[in-house]
Tab-separated table of C-alpha atoms and ligand atoms in Angstrom:
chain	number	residue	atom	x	y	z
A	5	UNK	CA	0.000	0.000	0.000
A	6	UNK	CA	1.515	3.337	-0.960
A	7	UNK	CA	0.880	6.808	1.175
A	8	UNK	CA	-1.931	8.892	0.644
A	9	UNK	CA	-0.672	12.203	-0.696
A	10	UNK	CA	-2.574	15.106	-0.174
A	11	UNK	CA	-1.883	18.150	-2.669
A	12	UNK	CA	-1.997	21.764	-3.235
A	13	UNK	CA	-2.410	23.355	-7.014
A	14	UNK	CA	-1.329	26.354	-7.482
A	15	UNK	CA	-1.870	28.440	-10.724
A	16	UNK	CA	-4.735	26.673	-13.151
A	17	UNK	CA	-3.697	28.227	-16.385
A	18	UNK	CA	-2.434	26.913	-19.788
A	19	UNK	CA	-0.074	24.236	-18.424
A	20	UNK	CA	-2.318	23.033	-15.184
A	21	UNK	CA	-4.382	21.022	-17.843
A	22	UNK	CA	-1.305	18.808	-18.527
A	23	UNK	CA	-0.485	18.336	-14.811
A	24	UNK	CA	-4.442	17.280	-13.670
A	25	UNK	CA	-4.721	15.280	-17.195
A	26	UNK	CA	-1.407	13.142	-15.556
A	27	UNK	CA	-2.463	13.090	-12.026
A	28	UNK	CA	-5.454	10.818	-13.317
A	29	UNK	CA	-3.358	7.861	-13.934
A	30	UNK	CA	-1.309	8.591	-10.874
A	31	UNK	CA	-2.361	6.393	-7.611
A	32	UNK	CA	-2.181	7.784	-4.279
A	33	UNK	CA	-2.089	11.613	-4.378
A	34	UNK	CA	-5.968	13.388	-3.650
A	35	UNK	CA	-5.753	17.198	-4.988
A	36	UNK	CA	-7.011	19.021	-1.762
A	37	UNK	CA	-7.488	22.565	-2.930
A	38	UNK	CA	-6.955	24.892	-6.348
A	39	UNK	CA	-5.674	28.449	-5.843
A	40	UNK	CA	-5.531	30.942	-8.502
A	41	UNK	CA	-5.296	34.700	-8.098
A	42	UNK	CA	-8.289	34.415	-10.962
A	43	UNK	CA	-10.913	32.611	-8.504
A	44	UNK	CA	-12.964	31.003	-11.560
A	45	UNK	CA	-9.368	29.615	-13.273
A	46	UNK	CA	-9.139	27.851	-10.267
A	47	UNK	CA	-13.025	26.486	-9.717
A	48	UNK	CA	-13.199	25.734	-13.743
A	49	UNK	CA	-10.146	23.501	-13.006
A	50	UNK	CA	-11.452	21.615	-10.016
A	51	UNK	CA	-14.697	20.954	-12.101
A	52	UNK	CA	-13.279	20.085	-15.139
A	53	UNK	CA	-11.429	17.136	-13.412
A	54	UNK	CA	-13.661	16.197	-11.099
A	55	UNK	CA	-12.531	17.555	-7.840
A	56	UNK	CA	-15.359	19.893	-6.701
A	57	UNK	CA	-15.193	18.732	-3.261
A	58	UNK	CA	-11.488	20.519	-3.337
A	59	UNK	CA	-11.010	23.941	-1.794
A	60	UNK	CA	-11.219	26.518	-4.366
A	61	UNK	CA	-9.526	29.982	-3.265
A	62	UNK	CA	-7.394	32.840	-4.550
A	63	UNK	CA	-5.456	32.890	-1.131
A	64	UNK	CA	-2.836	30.233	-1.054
A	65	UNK	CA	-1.810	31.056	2.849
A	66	UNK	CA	-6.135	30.233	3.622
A	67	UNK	CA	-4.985	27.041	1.374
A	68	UNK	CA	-1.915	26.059	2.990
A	69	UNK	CA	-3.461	26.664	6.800
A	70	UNK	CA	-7.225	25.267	5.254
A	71	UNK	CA	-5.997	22.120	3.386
A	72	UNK	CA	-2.413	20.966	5.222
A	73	UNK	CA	-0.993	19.529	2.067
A	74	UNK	CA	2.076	17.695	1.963
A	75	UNK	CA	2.744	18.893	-0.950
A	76	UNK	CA	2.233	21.606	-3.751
A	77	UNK	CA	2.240	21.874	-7.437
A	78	UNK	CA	3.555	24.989	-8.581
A	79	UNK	CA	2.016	26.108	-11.929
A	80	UNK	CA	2.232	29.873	-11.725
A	81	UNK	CA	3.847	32.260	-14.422
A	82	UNK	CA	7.974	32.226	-13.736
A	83	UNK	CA	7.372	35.958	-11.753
A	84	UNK	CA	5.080	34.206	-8.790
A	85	UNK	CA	7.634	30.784	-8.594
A	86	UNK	CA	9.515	32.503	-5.761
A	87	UNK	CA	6.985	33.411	-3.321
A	88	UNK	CA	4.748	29.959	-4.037
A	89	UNK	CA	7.570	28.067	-3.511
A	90	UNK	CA	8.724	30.184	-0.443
A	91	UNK	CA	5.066	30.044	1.333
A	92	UNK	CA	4.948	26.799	0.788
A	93	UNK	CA	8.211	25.388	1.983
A	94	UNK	CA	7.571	27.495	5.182
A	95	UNK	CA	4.185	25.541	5.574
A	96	UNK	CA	6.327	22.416	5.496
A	97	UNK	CA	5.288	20.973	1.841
A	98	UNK	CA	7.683	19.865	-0.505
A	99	UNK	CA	7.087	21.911	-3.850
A	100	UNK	CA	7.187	20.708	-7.531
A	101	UNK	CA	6.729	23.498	-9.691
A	102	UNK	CA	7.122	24.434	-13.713
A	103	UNK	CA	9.938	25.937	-15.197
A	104	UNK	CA	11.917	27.948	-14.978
A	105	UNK	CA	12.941	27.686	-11.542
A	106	UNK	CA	12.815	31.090	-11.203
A	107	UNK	CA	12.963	34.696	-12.631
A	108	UNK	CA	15.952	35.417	-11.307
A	109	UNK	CA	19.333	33.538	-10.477
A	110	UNK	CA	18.578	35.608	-6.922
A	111	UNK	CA	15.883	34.155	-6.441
A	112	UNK	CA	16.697	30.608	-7.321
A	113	UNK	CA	19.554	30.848	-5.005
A	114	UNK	CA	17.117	31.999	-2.539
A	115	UNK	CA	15.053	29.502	-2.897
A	116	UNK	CA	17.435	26.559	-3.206
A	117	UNK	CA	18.543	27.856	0.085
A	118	UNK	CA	15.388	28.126	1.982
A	119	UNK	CA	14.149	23.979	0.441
A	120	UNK	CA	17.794	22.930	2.075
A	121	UNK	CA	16.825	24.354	5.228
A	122	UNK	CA	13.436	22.885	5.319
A	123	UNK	CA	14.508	19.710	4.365
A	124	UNK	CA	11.928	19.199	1.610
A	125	UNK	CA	11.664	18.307	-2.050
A	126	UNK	CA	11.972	21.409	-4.103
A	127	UNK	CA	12.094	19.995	-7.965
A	128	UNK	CA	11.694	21.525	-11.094
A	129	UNK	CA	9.382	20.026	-14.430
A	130	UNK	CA	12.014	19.478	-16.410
A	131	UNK	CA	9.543	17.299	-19.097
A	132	UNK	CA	11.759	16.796	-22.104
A	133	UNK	CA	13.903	14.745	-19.622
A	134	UNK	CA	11.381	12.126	-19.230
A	135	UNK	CA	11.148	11.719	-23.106
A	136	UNK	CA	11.615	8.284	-24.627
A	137	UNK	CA	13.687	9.098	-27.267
A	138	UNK	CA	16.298	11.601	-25.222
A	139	UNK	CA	16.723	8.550	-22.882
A	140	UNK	CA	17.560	6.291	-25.448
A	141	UNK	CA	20.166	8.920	-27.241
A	142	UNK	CA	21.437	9.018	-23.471
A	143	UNK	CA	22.037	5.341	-23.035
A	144	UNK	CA	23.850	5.297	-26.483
A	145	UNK	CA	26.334	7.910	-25.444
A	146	UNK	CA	26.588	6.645	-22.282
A	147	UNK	CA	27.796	3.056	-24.167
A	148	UNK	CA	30.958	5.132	-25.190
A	149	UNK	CA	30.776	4.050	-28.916
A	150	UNK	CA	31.477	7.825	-29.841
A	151	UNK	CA	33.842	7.584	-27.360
A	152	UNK	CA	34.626	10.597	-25.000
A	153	UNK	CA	31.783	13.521	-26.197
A	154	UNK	CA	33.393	16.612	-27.239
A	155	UNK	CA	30.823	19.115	-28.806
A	156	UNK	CA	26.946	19.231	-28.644
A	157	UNK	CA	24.780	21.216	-31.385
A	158	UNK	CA	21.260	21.679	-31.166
A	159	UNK	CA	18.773	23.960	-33.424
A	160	UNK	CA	14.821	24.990	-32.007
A	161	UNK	CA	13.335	26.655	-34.803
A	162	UNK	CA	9.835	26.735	-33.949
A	163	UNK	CA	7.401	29.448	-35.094
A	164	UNK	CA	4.864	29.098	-32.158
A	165	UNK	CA	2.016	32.410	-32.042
A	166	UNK	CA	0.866	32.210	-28.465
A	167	UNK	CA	-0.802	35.120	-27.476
A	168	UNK	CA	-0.393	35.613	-23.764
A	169	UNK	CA	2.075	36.278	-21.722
A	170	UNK	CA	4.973	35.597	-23.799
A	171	UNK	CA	4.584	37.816	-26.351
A	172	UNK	CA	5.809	40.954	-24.345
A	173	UNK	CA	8.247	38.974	-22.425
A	174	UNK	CA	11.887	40.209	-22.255
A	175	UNK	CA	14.253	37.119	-23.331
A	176	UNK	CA	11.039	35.256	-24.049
A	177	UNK	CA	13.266	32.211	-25.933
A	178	UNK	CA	15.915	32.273	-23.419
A	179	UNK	CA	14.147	32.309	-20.562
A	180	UNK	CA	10.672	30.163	-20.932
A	181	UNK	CA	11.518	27.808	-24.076
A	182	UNK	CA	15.746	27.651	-24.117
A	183	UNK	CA	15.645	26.407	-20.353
A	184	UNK	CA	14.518	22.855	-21.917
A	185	UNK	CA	17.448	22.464	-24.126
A	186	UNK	CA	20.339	24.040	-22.083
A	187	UNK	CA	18.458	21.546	-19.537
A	188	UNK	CA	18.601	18.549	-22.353
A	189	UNK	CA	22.471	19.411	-23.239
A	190	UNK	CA	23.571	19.073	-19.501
A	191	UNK	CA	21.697	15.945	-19.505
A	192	UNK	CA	23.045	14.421	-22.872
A	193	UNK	CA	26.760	15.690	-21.998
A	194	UNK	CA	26.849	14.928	-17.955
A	195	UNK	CA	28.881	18.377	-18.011
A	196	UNK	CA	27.966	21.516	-16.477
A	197	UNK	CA	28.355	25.557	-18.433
A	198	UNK	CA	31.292	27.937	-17.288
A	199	UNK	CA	30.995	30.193	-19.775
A	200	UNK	CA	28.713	31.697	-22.385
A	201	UNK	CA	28.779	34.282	-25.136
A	202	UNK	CA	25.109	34.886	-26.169
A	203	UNK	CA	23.484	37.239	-29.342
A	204	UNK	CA	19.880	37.614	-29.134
A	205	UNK	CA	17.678	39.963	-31.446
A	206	UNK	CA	13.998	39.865	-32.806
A	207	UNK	CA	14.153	39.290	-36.425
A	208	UNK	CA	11.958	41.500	-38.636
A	209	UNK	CA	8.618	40.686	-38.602
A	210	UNK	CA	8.260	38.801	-35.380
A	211	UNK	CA	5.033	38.942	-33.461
A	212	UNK	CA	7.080	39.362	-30.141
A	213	UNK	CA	7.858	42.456	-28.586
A	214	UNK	CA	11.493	41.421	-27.710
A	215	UNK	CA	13.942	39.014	-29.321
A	216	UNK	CA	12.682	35.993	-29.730
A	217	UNK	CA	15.836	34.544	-31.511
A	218	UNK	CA	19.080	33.995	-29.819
A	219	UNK	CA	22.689	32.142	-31.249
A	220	UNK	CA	24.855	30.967	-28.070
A	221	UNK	CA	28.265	29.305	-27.377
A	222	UNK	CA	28.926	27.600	-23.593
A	223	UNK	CA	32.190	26.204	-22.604
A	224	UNK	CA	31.054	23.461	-20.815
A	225	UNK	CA	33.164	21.150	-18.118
A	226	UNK	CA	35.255	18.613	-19.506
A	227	UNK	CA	36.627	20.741	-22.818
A	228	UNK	CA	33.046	19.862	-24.170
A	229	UNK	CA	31.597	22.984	-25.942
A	230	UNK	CA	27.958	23.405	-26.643
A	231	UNK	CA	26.444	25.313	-29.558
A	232	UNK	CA	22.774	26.811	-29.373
A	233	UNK	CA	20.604	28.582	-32.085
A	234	UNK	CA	16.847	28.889	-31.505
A	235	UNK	CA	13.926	30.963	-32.787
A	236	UNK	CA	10.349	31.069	-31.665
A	237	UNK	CA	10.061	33.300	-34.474
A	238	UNK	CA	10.533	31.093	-37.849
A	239	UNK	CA	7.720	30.221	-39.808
A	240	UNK	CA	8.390	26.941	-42.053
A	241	UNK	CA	10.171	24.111	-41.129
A	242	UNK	CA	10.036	23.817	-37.911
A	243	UNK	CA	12.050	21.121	-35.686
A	244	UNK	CA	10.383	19.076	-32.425
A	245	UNK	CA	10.485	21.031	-29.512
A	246	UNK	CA	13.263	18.444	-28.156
A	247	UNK	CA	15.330	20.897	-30.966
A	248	UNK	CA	17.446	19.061	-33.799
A	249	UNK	CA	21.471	17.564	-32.653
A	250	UNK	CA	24.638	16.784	-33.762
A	251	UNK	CA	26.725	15.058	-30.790
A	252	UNK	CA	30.121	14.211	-31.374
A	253	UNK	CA	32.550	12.053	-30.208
A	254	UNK	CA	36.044	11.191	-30.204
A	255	UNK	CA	35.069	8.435	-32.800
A	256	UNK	CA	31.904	9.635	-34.318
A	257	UNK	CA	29.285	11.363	-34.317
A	258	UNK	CA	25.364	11.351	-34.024
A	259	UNK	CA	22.583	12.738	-34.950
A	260	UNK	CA	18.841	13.097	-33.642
A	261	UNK	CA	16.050	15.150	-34.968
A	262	UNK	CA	14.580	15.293	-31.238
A	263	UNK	CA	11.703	12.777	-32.434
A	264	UNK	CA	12.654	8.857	-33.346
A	265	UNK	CA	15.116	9.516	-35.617
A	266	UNK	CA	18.652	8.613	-34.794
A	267	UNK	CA	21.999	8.493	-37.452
A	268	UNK	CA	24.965	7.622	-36.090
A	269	UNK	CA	28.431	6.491	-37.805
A	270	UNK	CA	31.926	5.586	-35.979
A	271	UNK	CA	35.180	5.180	-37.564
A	272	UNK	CA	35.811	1.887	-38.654
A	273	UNK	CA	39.436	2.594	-40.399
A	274	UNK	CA	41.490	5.329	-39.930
A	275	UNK	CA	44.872	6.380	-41.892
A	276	UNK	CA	43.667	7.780	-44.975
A	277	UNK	CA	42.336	11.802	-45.558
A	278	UNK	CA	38.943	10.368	-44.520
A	279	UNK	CA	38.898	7.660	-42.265
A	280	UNK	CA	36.389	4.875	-43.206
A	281	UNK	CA	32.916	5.122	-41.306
A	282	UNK	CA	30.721	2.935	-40.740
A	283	UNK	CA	26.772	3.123	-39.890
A	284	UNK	CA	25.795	2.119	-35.930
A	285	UNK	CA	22.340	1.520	-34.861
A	286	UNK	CA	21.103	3.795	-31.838
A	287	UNK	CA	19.588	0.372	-30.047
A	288	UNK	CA	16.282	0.796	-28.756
A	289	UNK	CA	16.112	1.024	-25.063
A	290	UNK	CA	13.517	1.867	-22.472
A	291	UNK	CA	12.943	3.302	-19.223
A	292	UNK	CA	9.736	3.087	-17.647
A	293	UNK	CA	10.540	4.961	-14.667
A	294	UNK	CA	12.127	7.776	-16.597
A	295	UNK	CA	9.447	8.648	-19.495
A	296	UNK	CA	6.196	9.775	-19.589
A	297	UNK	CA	6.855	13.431	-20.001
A	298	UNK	CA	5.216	15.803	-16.953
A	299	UNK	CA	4.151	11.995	-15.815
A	300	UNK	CA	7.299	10.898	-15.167
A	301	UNK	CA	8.685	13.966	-13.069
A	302	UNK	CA	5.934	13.910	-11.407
A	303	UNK	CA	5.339	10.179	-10.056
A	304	UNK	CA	8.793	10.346	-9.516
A	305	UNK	CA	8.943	13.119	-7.586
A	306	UNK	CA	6.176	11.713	-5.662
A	307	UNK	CA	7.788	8.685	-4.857
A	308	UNK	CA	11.014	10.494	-3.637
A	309	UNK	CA	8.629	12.185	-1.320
A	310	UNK	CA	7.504	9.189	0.040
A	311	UNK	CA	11.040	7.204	0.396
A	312	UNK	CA	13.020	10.513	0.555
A	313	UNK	CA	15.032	9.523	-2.341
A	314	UNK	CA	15.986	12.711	-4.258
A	315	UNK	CA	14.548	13.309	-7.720
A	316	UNK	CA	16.606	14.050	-10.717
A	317	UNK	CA	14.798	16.844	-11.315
A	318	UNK	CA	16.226	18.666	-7.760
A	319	UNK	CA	16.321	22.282	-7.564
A	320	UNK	CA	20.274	22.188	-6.835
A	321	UNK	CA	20.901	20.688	-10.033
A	322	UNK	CA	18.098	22.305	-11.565
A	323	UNK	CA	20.006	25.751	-10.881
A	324	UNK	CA	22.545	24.776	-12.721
A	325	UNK	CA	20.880	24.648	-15.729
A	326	UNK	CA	18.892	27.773	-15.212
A	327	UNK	CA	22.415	29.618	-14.671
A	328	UNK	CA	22.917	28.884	-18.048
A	329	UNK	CA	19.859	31.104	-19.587
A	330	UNK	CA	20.817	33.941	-17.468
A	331	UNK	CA	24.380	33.926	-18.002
A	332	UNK	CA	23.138	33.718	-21.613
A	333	UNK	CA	20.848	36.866	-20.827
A	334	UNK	CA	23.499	38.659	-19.276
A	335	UNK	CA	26.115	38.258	-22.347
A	336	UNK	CA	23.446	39.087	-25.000
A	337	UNK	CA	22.688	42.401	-22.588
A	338	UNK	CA	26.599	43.195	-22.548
A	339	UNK	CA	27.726	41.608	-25.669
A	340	UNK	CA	30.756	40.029	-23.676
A	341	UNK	CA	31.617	36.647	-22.694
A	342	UNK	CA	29.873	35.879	-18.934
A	343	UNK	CA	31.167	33.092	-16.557
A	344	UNK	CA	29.109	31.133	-15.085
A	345	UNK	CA	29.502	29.747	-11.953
A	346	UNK	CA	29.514	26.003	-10.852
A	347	UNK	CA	26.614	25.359	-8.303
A	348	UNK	CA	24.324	27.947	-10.611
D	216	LIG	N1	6.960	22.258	-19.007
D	216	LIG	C1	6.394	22.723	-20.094
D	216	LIG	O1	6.473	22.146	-21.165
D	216	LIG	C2	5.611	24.002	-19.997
D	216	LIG	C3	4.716	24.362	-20.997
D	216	LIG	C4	3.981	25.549	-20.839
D	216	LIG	C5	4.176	26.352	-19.713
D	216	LIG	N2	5.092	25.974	-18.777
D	216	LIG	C6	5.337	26.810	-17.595
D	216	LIG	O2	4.187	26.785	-16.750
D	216	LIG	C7	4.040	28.025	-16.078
D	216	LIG	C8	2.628	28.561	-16.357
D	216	LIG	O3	2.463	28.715	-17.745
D	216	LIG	P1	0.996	28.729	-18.418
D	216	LIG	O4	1.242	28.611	-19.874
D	216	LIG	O5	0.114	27.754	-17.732
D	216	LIG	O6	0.557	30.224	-18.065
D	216	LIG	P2	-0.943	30.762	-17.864
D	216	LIG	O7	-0.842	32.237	-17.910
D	216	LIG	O8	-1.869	30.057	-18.804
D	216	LIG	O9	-1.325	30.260	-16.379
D	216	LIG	C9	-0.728	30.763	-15.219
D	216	LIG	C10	-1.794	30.841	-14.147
D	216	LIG	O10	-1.188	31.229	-12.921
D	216	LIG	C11	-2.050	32.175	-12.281
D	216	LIG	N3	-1.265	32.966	-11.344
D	216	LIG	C12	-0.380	33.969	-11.613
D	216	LIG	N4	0.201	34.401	-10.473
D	216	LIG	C13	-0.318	33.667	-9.466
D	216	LIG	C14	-0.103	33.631	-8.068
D	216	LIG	N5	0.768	34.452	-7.466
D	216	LIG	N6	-0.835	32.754	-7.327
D	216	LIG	C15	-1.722	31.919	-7.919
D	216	LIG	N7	-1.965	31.904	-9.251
D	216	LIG	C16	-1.262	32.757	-10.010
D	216	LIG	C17	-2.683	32.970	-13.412
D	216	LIG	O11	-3.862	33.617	-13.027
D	216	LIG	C18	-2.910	31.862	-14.442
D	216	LIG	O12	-4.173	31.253	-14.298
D	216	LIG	C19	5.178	28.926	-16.570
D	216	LIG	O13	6.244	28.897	-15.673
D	216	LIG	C20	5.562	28.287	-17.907
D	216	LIG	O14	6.921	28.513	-18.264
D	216	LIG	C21	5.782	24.825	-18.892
């Protein structure tokens, strides 16, 4: 028999569809209350899936004191992240919550700080993690056929019209979409940024009020560098929103369009101009416990609670990839190379 979880949602916008839509396959956690700061967001929510005996309130302190959840599901906009998280934690709940962490570095650090000294769970959605195909690319590299990995390229060319918030957000690609695949490339690579140089600008006619393209270099740990160009502003031809990748190795290289679609070739000869190549199947593999999308993070997280095992997902590695969009927002404000440091 597992524990009875009792939880908190906070924010019932866009993304809180995704989260209640997963929670239905997920056994033992009862939603307990919906806040919003827009009452009937939050009662439309609790209808729609079937939770109308839940507390419905724009006050998440009368929700915390009200409900005593042991934990809460942060779906707020990135601005509101620190102070849910922070009222939360100091009603002892352990916190999930969407990314980005947070709005600032500041206020990560903050935050990271205040979860430690708790003692709870504070984890990030981090959803392209729990994606089939990333895990399979993963267990590939991690084979060491390419041998050791020295440089990671990925494109995101995606020309997504919104509406919303997003379209008079400042670093709107950096901050809300390129989180994801600076998240992915410290995944794929196991190393961490230490430096960036970043260009951002907002091509002509974009329907964003600030750049919504961005080109960016890291110097990762290990020698490894990492190459990023992204737009949320090209129409045609888009990529998956897992972005398109070359990895390559000391001995080849690979490449995944961010869906099913693997290529990979390893020297087979060498001694010539060329060396001779030859064509290696990504093998399939599978992860049960590591797919599923916002499913995944979150029954994992879940279970962590329970066992106090620490998701992958944990804010103090999570910082680590948000330090990489804002040292990537602080070089494209300067236009100079910014260092980044190691625990984010
Ligand atoms: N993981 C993903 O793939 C993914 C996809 C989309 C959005 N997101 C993230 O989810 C978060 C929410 O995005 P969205 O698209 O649902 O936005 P949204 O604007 O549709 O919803 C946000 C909701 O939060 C509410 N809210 C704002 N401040 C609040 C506060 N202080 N207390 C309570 N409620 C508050 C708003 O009223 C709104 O209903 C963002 O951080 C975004 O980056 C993640």
């Amino acid at each position: 028999m597992i524990r009875t979880l009792k939880a908190l949602l906070v924010g019932c916008g866009g993304i809180s569809r995704t989260w209640l839509k997963a929670l239905k396959d997920i056994p033992g956690v009862v939603l307990v209350g919906f806040v919003d700061v827009r009452e009937e967001a939050a009662r439309a929510r609790a209808e729609e899936y079937d939770w109308s005996g839940a507390l419905v309130t724009t006050d998440l302190t009368t929700a915390l004191e009200q409900t005593r959840p042991d934990v809460v599901f942060d779906c707020t906009i990135p601005e509101a992240h620190h102070d849910v998280t922070l009222t939360a934690l100091r009603h002892g709940c352990h916190v999930l919550g969407e990314k980005p962490l947070a709005d600032t570095l500041e206020h990560a650090q903050e935050m990271v700080a205040a979860a430690q000294a708790a003692g709870k769970i504070y984890a990030v959605i981090q959803n392209r993690r729990y994606d089939a195909n990333i895990r399979r690319l993963k267990h590939f590299l991690d084979s060491g056929v390419l041998g050791r990995i020295t440089t990671l390229n990925s494109d995101f060319y995606i020309g997504a019209h919104f509406g919303g918030f997003r379209d008079h957000m400042k670093h709107v690609l950096l901050v809300d979409m390129a989180i994801h695949t600076f998240d992915m490339a410290r995944m794929l690579s196991g190393a961490d940024a230490q430096a960036v140089y970043c260009y951002e600008w907002n091509p002509a006619g974009s329907w964003y009020d600030h750049a919504a393209s961005a080109v960016a270099t890291f110097e990762m740990s290990d020698g490894l560098v990492y190459s990023y160009r992204g737009s949320w502003c090209a129409e045609g031809l888009n990529t998956t929103w897992e972005g398109a990748w070359r990895i390559i190795g000391e001995r080849g290289t690979v490449l995944w369009d961010g869906a099913s679609g693997f290529t990979a070739q390893v020297v087979a000869r060498k001694g010539g101009f060329f060396s001779e190549w030859e064509t290696v199947e990504v093998p399939p593999y599978e992860d049960p416990k590591k797919t599923g999308g916002h499913a995944g993070v979150i029954r994992e997280f879940l279970q962590c609670v329970r066992n106090g095992q620490t998701p992958e997902t944990v804010c103090t590695d999570n910082i680590k990839s948000l330090a990489m969009v804002f040292g990537a927002v602080a070089s494209a404000e300067s236009h100079a190379v910014v260092r980044i440091a190691s625990g984010g």
